[in-house]
């Protein structure tokens, strides 16, 4: 038992060291940590250069002691941290274990939850994948995840996936040198900026998807012998639209809730901006629902065209089979080799029978053509 206890103690020690290593790390270029960027902001301005999460927490705590230090907060950006790496930050900022588990393991439904004085938001990031031609196996959109912890004096972002970096967004917010921009409103302003960034990207992807949907619609109803488009392409695009829909639809209600006056953790000046985000998200949601319904109709129309084409083929086959049945029947009768049969001794029997066969077949052919079977 003593050996087992020693092993458990060693594992706990290693985990604490891993958590401390991330908590003290500065930048992924200098250490193999998940920290992408970490900084302290005072009244909308960045204070100093990139620092470690521990140093950021210390600076914010120290600034709270100053008369004008109430506007200070830290912003820590992480990329795909492990549970051990995230442990130190979670303990220091008092993050709820359930939210921490969601942030580390990802694959969560878009949502906004409140844990005491911390807002936890989950966003699905979407990137449109360029392609020359849509195929039954084409990947049209790529998804990632972005989690945001917004407290009274800190913002922690956790990103999963290889796209939707927040570096450009952070630099754009920091470009407001006079400190009168959104960053001066604190962590809720950062949460809004991230939500606005994600939703604006939704709008861009929706416009690009519109081109693919229009292309499929044209192919379904274009003149291609009634065959329509490749059903595999229609179905694949529908799958991609459904993935987009799962990222957008669940987020509408949380964005509306963040704009409501009863939301204490959001600055009142920022709530009006969340209303704008909710309006844009509603527009995207309507677009995606429209894509989904249109693709359902296109899929049914394409299948109906295939069925109609198959029916036309069967009518043509049936008509030709009926025409060839006439000479088959007549030649079958005269091939029975009975001695006493009508017209066997008739001088013009052979040309009369052949002429009758031709006339009957021509008559049937004209009748089928008139009725649209041939």
Short mmCIF file of C-alpha atoms in Angstrom, two decimals:
data_model
loop_
_atom_site.label_atom_id
_atom_site.label_comp_id
_atom_site.label_asym_id
_atom_site.label_seq_id
_atom_site.Cartn_x
_atom_site.Cartn_y
_atom_site.Cartn_z
CA UNK A 1 0.00 0.00 0.00
CA UNK A 2 2.87 2.36 0.76
CA UNK A 3 4.18 1.93 -2.80
CA UNK A 4 0.76 2.77 -4.28
CA UNK A 5 0.45 5.84 -2.05
CA UNK A 6 3.89 6.97 -3.15
CA UNK A 7 2.92 6.62 -6.81
CA UNK A 8 -0.28 8.60 -6.26
CA UNK A 9 1.67 11.33 -4.49
CA UNK A 10 4.13 11.47 -7.38
CA UNK A 11 1.31 11.82 -9.92
CA UNK A 12 -0.30 14.63 -7.90
CA UNK A 13 3.05 16.37 -7.64
CA UNK A 14 3.61 16.14 -11.41
CA UNK A 15 0.14 17.52 -12.10
CA UNK A 16 0.76 20.43 -9.74
CA UNK A 17 4.06 21.11 -11.48
CA UNK A 18 2.38 21.05 -14.91
CA UNK A 19 -0.30 23.46 -13.71
CA UNK A 20 2.31 25.72 -12.18
CA UNK A 21 4.37 25.62 -15.36
CA UNK A 22 1.45 26.97 -17.37
CA UNK A 23 0.55 29.47 -14.69
CA UNK A 24 4.09 30.86 -14.79
CA UNK A 25 4.62 30.56 -18.57
CA UNK A 26 4.90 33.67 -20.67
CA UNK A 27 4.54 32.86 -24.36
CA UNK A 28 4.43 29.71 -26.50
CA UNK A 29 7.47 30.96 -28.37
CA UNK A 30 9.44 30.77 -25.15
CA UNK A 31 7.88 27.73 -23.50
CA UNK A 32 5.79 24.75 -24.63
CA UNK A 33 2.61 26.02 -22.96
CA UNK A 34 -0.93 26.59 -24.18
CA UNK A 35 -0.78 30.32 -23.39
CA UNK A 36 -1.07 32.34 -26.60
CA UNK A 37 -1.16 35.80 -25.03
CA UNK A 38 -1.65 37.25 -21.56
CA UNK A 39 -1.89 40.91 -20.62
CA UNK A 40 -3.31 43.34 -18.10
CA UNK A 41 -5.54 46.24 -19.17
CA UNK A 42 -6.12 49.42 -17.20
CA UNK A 43 -8.88 51.77 -18.32
CA UNK A 44 -8.87 50.34 -21.82
CA UNK A 45 -5.10 50.40 -22.33
CA UNK A 46 -2.69 47.50 -22.30
CA UNK A 47 -0.33 47.66 -19.35
CA UNK A 48 3.16 46.52 -20.32
CA UNK A 49 4.05 43.59 -22.51
CA UNK A 50 2.98 39.95 -22.46
CA UNK A 51 3.23 38.45 -18.99
CA UNK A 52 2.53 35.14 -17.29
CA UNK A 53 -0.95 34.38 -15.89
CA UNK A 54 0.47 34.52 -12.34
CA UNK A 55 2.01 37.93 -13.00
CA UNK A 56 -1.24 39.16 -14.58
CA UNK A 57 -3.23 38.07 -11.53
CA UNK A 58 -0.73 39.81 -9.24
CA UNK A 59 -0.81 43.06 -11.23
CA UNK A 60 -4.61 43.19 -11.25
CA UNK A 61 -4.73 42.54 -7.51
CA UNK A 62 -2.15 45.25 -6.89
CA UNK A 63 -3.99 47.75 -9.07
CA UNK A 64 -7.16 47.21 -7.06
CA UNK A 65 -5.39 48.84 -4.13
CA UNK A 66 -4.93 52.07 -6.08
CA UNK A 67 -7.62 54.79 -6.15
CA UNK A 68 -8.16 54.45 -9.90
CA UNK A 69 -7.53 50.73 -10.20
CA UNK A 70 -11.14 49.55 -10.51
CA UNK A 71 -10.93 49.41 -14.30
CA UNK A 72 -8.14 46.82 -14.39
CA UNK A 73 -8.57 43.31 -15.69
CA UNK A 74 -6.46 40.55 -17.24
CA UNK A 75 -7.04 38.76 -20.54
CA UNK A 76 -5.49 35.30 -20.84
CA UNK A 77 -5.67 33.52 -24.19
CA UNK A 78 -5.20 29.73 -24.36
CA UNK A 79 -5.11 27.27 -27.23
CA UNK A 80 -6.18 23.68 -26.57
CA UNK A 81 -4.88 23.36 -22.98
CA UNK A 82 -4.83 20.01 -21.24
CA UNK A 83 -6.60 19.46 -17.94
CA UNK A 84 -3.31 19.56 -16.05
CA UNK A 85 -2.24 22.76 -17.84
CA UNK A 86 -5.53 24.52 -17.08
CA UNK A 87 -5.67 23.46 -13.42
CA UNK A 88 -3.57 26.30 -12.01
CA UNK A 89 -5.50 29.03 -13.83
CA UNK A 90 -8.84 27.47 -12.87
CA UNK A 91 -7.88 27.40 -9.19
CA UNK A 92 -6.51 30.94 -9.16
CA UNK A 93 -9.58 32.50 -10.75
CA UNK A 94 -12.13 30.23 -9.05
CA UNK A 95 -13.60 28.74 -12.20
CA UNK A 96 -16.39 26.22 -11.76
CA UNK A 97 -15.28 22.59 -12.35
CA UNK A 98 -18.13 21.92 -14.79
CA UNK A 99 -17.16 24.90 -16.92
CA UNK A 100 -13.50 23.90 -16.75
CA UNK A 101 -14.36 20.39 -17.93
CA UNK A 102 -16.33 21.82 -20.87
CA UNK A 103 -13.48 24.15 -21.78
CA UNK A 104 -10.82 21.45 -21.73
CA UNK A 105 -12.67 18.65 -23.52
CA UNK A 106 -14.54 20.86 -26.05
CA UNK A 107 -17.28 19.42 -28.33
CA UNK A 108 -19.89 21.48 -26.48
CA UNK A 109 -23.18 22.95 -27.60
CA UNK A 110 -23.11 26.77 -28.04
CA UNK A 111 -24.38 28.35 -24.84
CA UNK A 112 -23.93 31.06 -22.22
CA UNK A 113 -24.05 30.03 -18.55
CA UNK A 114 -23.53 31.86 -15.30
CA UNK A 115 -21.48 30.46 -12.44
CA UNK A 116 -21.69 32.90 -9.51
CA UNK A 117 -19.92 36.04 -10.79
CA UNK A 118 -18.49 34.43 -13.92
CA UNK A 119 -20.10 34.17 -17.34
CA UNK A 120 -19.11 31.11 -19.34
CA UNK A 121 -19.79 31.29 -23.08
CA UNK A 122 -19.26 28.62 -25.73
CA UNK A 123 -19.08 29.63 -29.39
CA UNK A 124 -18.76 27.42 -32.45
CA UNK A 125 -16.35 28.99 -34.90
CA UNK A 126 -16.93 28.40 -38.61
CA UNK A 127 -14.54 28.64 -41.53
CA UNK A 128 -15.54 28.29 -45.18
CA UNK A 129 -13.29 25.94 -47.15
CA UNK A 130 -12.63 27.04 -50.70
CA UNK A 131 -13.21 24.42 -53.41
CA UNK A 132 -13.20 24.45 -57.19
CA UNK A 133 -16.16 22.11 -57.49
CA UNK A 134 -18.59 20.67 -54.99
CA UNK A 135 -18.37 16.87 -54.86
CA UNK A 136 -20.24 14.23 -52.82
CA UNK A 137 -17.28 14.21 -50.40
CA UNK A 138 -16.45 17.94 -50.32
CA UNK A 139 -15.98 19.57 -46.93
CA UNK A 140 -17.57 22.99 -47.18
CA UNK A 141 -17.29 24.31 -43.62
CA UNK A 142 -14.82 23.59 -40.84
CA UNK A 143 -15.83 24.09 -37.22
CA UNK A 144 -13.87 24.89 -34.09
CA UNK A 145 -14.76 26.00 -30.58
CA UNK A 146 -14.12 29.09 -28.53
CA UNK A 147 -14.84 29.28 -24.80
CA UNK A 148 -14.86 32.54 -22.84
CA UNK A 149 -14.75 33.00 -19.06
CA UNK A 150 -15.71 36.59 -18.19
CA UNK A 151 -15.39 37.57 -14.54
CA UNK A 152 -15.26 40.85 -12.66
CA UNK A 153 -11.57 41.45 -13.37
CA UNK A 154 -10.50 38.78 -15.85
CA UNK A 155 -11.23 37.25 -19.24
CA UNK A 156 -9.98 33.78 -20.14
CA UNK A 157 -10.40 32.53 -23.70
CA UNK A 158 -9.87 28.89 -24.65
CA UNK A 159 -9.69 28.11 -28.36
CA UNK A 160 -9.97 24.67 -29.99
CA UNK A 161 -9.20 24.23 -33.67
CA UNK A 162 -6.70 25.61 -36.12
CA UNK A 163 -8.62 28.74 -37.16
CA UNK A 164 -10.39 31.78 -35.66
CA UNK A 165 -7.37 33.19 -33.87
CA UNK A 166 -8.16 36.15 -31.63
CA UNK A 167 -4.81 37.93 -32.14
CA UNK A 168 -6.19 40.29 -34.77
CA UNK A 169 -9.23 41.06 -32.62
CA UNK A 170 -7.06 41.76 -29.57
CA UNK A 171 -4.80 44.08 -31.57
CA UNK A 172 -7.80 45.92 -32.98
CA UNK A 173 -9.20 46.53 -29.51
CA UNK A 174 -5.81 47.62 -28.22
CA UNK A 175 -5.45 50.12 -31.10
CA UNK A 176 -7.73 52.52 -29.23
CA UNK A 177 -4.88 54.50 -27.70
CA UNK A 178 -6.96 57.03 -25.77
CA UNK A 179 -8.66 54.34 -23.71
CA UNK A 180 -12.21 55.51 -24.48
CA UNK A 181 -13.12 52.40 -26.50
CA UNK A 182 -14.87 49.19 -25.54
CA UNK A 183 -11.93 47.82 -23.54
CA UNK A 184 -12.55 50.55 -20.98
CA UNK A 185 -15.85 48.81 -20.17
CA UNK A 186 -14.07 45.75 -18.80
CA UNK A 187 -14.44 42.00 -19.40
CA UNK A 188 -18.01 42.21 -20.71
CA UNK A 189 -16.69 44.39 -23.55
CA UNK A 190 -14.21 41.65 -24.49
CA UNK A 191 -17.03 39.09 -24.40
CA UNK A 192 -19.06 41.28 -26.74
CA UNK A 193 -16.11 41.81 -29.09
CA UNK A 194 -15.56 38.04 -29.33
CA UNK A 195 -19.28 37.37 -29.90
CA UNK A 196 -19.41 40.08 -32.56
CA UNK A 197 -16.28 38.67 -34.23
CA UNK A 198 -17.74 35.15 -34.33
CA UNK A 199 -21.15 36.29 -35.63
CA UNK A 200 -19.60 38.53 -38.31
CA UNK A 201 -17.72 35.47 -39.51
CA UNK A 202 -21.04 33.59 -39.62
CA UNK A 203 -22.37 36.27 -41.98
CA UNK A 204 -19.37 35.89 -44.25
CA UNK A 205 -19.68 32.10 -44.36
CA UNK A 206 -23.44 32.35 -45.03
CA UNK A 207 -22.81 34.59 -48.05
CA UNK A 208 -20.24 32.11 -49.38
CA UNK A 209 -22.60 29.17 -48.82
CA UNK A 210 -25.25 31.03 -50.82
CA UNK A 211 -23.10 30.59 -53.93
CA UNK A 212 -22.95 26.80 -53.44
CA UNK A 213 -26.70 26.58 -52.85
CA UNK A 214 -27.41 28.64 -55.97
CA UNK A 215 -25.12 26.39 -58.01
CA UNK A 216 -26.88 23.24 -56.81
CA UNK A 217 -30.29 24.82 -57.47
CA UNK A 218 -29.28 25.68 -61.05
CA UNK A 219 -28.03 22.17 -61.70
CA UNK A 220 -31.16 20.53 -60.32
CA UNK A 221 -33.45 22.49 -62.64
CA UNK A 222 -31.14 22.80 -65.63
CA UNK A 223 -31.87 20.85 -68.82
CA UNK A 224 -29.90 17.65 -68.35
CA UNK A 225 -32.31 15.14 -69.77
CA UNK A 226 -34.45 15.30 -66.65
CA UNK A 227 -31.70 13.78 -64.55
CA UNK A 228 -31.05 16.84 -62.35
CA UNK A 229 -27.92 17.12 -60.20
CA UNK A 230 -25.91 14.42 -58.50
CA UNK A 231 -27.95 13.55 -55.40
CA UNK A 232 -24.73 12.92 -53.47
CA UNK A 233 -23.67 16.55 -53.95
CA UNK A 234 -27.03 17.84 -52.74
CA UNK A 235 -26.93 15.60 -49.67
CA UNK A 236 -23.33 16.54 -48.84
CA UNK A 237 -24.13 20.26 -48.98
CA UNK A 238 -27.16 19.65 -46.77
CA UNK A 239 -24.91 17.94 -44.19
CA UNK A 240 -22.56 20.93 -44.19
CA UNK A 241 -25.48 23.34 -43.78
CA UNK A 242 -26.76 21.28 -40.84
CA UNK A 243 -23.34 21.56 -39.20
CA UNK A 244 -23.52 25.32 -39.67
CA UNK A 245 -27.07 25.32 -38.29
CA UNK A 246 -25.97 23.49 -35.12
CA UNK A 247 -23.40 26.22 -34.53
CA UNK A 248 -25.75 29.15 -35.05
CA UNK A 249 -29.23 28.25 -33.83
CA UNK A 250 -28.54 27.54 -30.10
CA UNK A 251 -26.71 30.86 -29.68
CA UNK A 252 -29.59 33.21 -30.49
CA UNK A 253 -31.39 33.08 -27.14
CA UNK A 254 -28.21 33.51 -25.02
CA UNK A 255 -27.22 36.61 -27.03
CA UNK A 256 -30.69 38.05 -26.45
CA UNK A 257 -30.39 37.35 -22.72
CA UNK A 258 -27.06 39.20 -22.53
CA UNK A 259 -28.79 42.32 -23.87
CA UNK A 260 -31.50 42.28 -21.19
CA UNK A 261 -31.33 44.88 -18.37
CA UNK A 262 -31.48 42.20 -15.65
CA UNK A 263 -28.06 40.86 -16.65
CA UNK A 264 -25.84 42.19 -13.82
CA UNK A 265 -22.54 40.86 -15.12
CA UNK A 266 -22.72 42.90 -18.34
CA UNK A 267 -22.02 46.62 -18.36
CA UNK A 268 -25.22 48.55 -19.24
CA UNK A 269 -23.38 50.36 -22.03
CA UNK A 270 -22.39 47.02 -23.55
CA UNK A 271 -25.92 45.56 -23.50
CA UNK A 272 -26.98 47.67 -26.47
CA UNK A 273 -24.08 46.19 -28.43
CA UNK A 274 -25.25 42.68 -27.57
CA UNK A 275 -28.63 43.60 -29.06
CA UNK A 276 -26.85 44.38 -32.32
CA UNK A 277 -25.04 41.01 -32.17
CA UNK A 278 -28.37 39.27 -31.52
CA UNK A 279 -29.90 41.01 -34.56
CA UNK A 280 -27.04 39.86 -36.80
CA UNK A 281 -27.29 36.36 -35.38
CA UNK A 282 -31.04 36.30 -36.07
CA UNK A 283 -30.32 37.21 -39.68
CA UNK A 284 -27.78 34.39 -40.01
CA UNK A 285 -30.18 31.95 -38.36
CA UNK A 286 -32.89 32.83 -40.87
CA UNK A 287 -30.43 32.38 -43.74
CA UNK A 288 -29.30 28.98 -42.51
CA UNK A 289 -32.88 27.82 -41.95
CA UNK A 290 -33.65 29.00 -45.48
CA UNK A 291 -30.68 27.03 -46.85
CA UNK A 292 -31.84 23.93 -45.02
CA UNK A 293 -35.42 24.16 -46.28
CA UNK A 294 -34.31 24.96 -49.83
CA UNK A 295 -31.93 21.99 -49.88
CA UNK A 296 -34.73 19.75 -48.60
CA UNK A 297 -36.87 20.93 -51.52
CA UNK A 298 -34.00 20.50 -53.97
CA UNK A 299 -33.32 17.00 -52.69
CA UNK A 300 -36.97 16.03 -53.14
CA UNK A 301 -37.12 17.71 -56.54
CA UNK A 302 -33.99 15.92 -57.67
CA UNK A 303 -35.35 12.54 -56.53
CA UNK A 304 -38.65 13.31 -58.24
CA UNK A 305 -36.79 14.10 -61.48
CA UNK A 306 -34.94 10.81 -61.28
CA UNK A 307 -38.24 8.97 -60.75
CA UNK A 308 -39.84 10.76 -63.70
CA UNK A 309 -36.83 9.95 -65.89
CA UNK A 310 -37.02 6.29 -64.90
CA UNK A 311 -40.74 6.21 -65.69
CA UNK A 312 -40.07 7.71 -69.11
CA UNK A 313 -37.43 5.08 -69.76
CA UNK A 314 -39.85 2.33 -68.76
CA UNK A 315 -42.54 3.73 -71.09
CA UNK A 316 -40.09 3.78 -74.00
CA UNK A 317 -38.99 0.22 -73.28
CA UNK A 318 -42.62 -0.90 -73.00
CA UNK A 319 -43.58 0.83 -76.27
CA UNK A 320 -40.72 -0.76 -78.23
CA UNK A 321 -41.46 -4.14 -76.65
CA UNK A 322 -45.09 -3.82 -77.81
CA UNK A 323 -43.99 -2.92 -81.35
CA UNK A 324 -41.59 -5.87 -81.59
CA UNK A 325 -44.25 -8.18 -80.18
CA UNK A 326 -46.29 -7.90 -83.44
CA UNK A 327 -43.72 -9.44 -85.84
CA UNK A 328 -42.72 -11.90 -83.14
CA UNK A 329 -46.30 -13.13 -82.81
CA UNK A 330 -46.95 -13.35 -86.55
CA UNK A 331 -43.67 -15.09 -87.39
CA UNK A 332 -44.27 -17.39 -84.46
CA UNK A 333 -47.63 -18.44 -85.87
CA UNK A 334 -46.25 -19.15 -89.34
CA UNK A 335 -43.27 -20.98 -87.88
CA UNK A 336 -45.41 -23.82 -86.48
CA UNK A 337 -44.98 -25.88 -89.70
CA UNK A 338 -48.54 -27.27 -89.90
CA UNK A 339 -49.46 -28.69 -93.31
CA UNK A 340 -52.92 -27.11 -93.51
CA UNK A 341 -52.53 -23.40 -92.73
CA UNK A 342 -54.19 -20.41 -94.48
CA UNK A 343 -52.25 -18.64 -97.22
CA UNK A 344 -49.43 -21.25 -97.30
CA UNK A 345 -50.07 -21.85 -101.00
CA UNK A 346 -50.96 -18.24 -101.75
CA UNK A 347 -48.58 -16.69 -104.30
CA UNK A 348 -48.42 -13.29 -102.59
CA UNK A 349 -48.71 -14.53 -99.04
CA UNK A 350 -45.15 -13.71 -98.01
CA UNK A 351 -45.12 -10.03 -99.12
CA UNK A 352 -48.65 -9.56 -97.75
CA UNK A 353 -47.62 -10.80 -94.31
CA UNK A 354 -44.44 -8.69 -94.30
CA UNK A 355 -46.40 -5.61 -95.41
CA UNK A 356 -49.00 -6.21 -92.73
CA UNK A 357 -46.27 -6.46 -90.10
CA UNK A 358 -44.68 -3.21 -91.26
CA UNK A 359 -48.01 -1.35 -91.37
CA UNK A 360 -49.07 -2.54 -87.95
CA UNK A 361 -45.69 -1.59 -86.45
CA UNK A 362 -45.77 1.85 -88.09
CA UNK A 363 -49.29 2.41 -86.78
CA UNK A 364 -48.26 1.49 -83.23
CA UNK A 365 -45.16 3.68 -83.51
CA UNK A 366 -47.24 6.71 -84.53
CA UNK A 367 -49.70 6.05 -81.75
CA UNK A 368 -46.98 5.85 -79.11
CA UNK A 369 -45.33 9.00 -80.49
CA UNK A 370 -48.66 10.85 -80.38
CA UNK A 371 -49.12 9.89 -76.74
CA UNK A 372 -45.59 10.88 -75.78
CA UNK A 373 -44.28 7.41 -75.09
CA UNK A 374 -41.60 7.62 -77.78
#
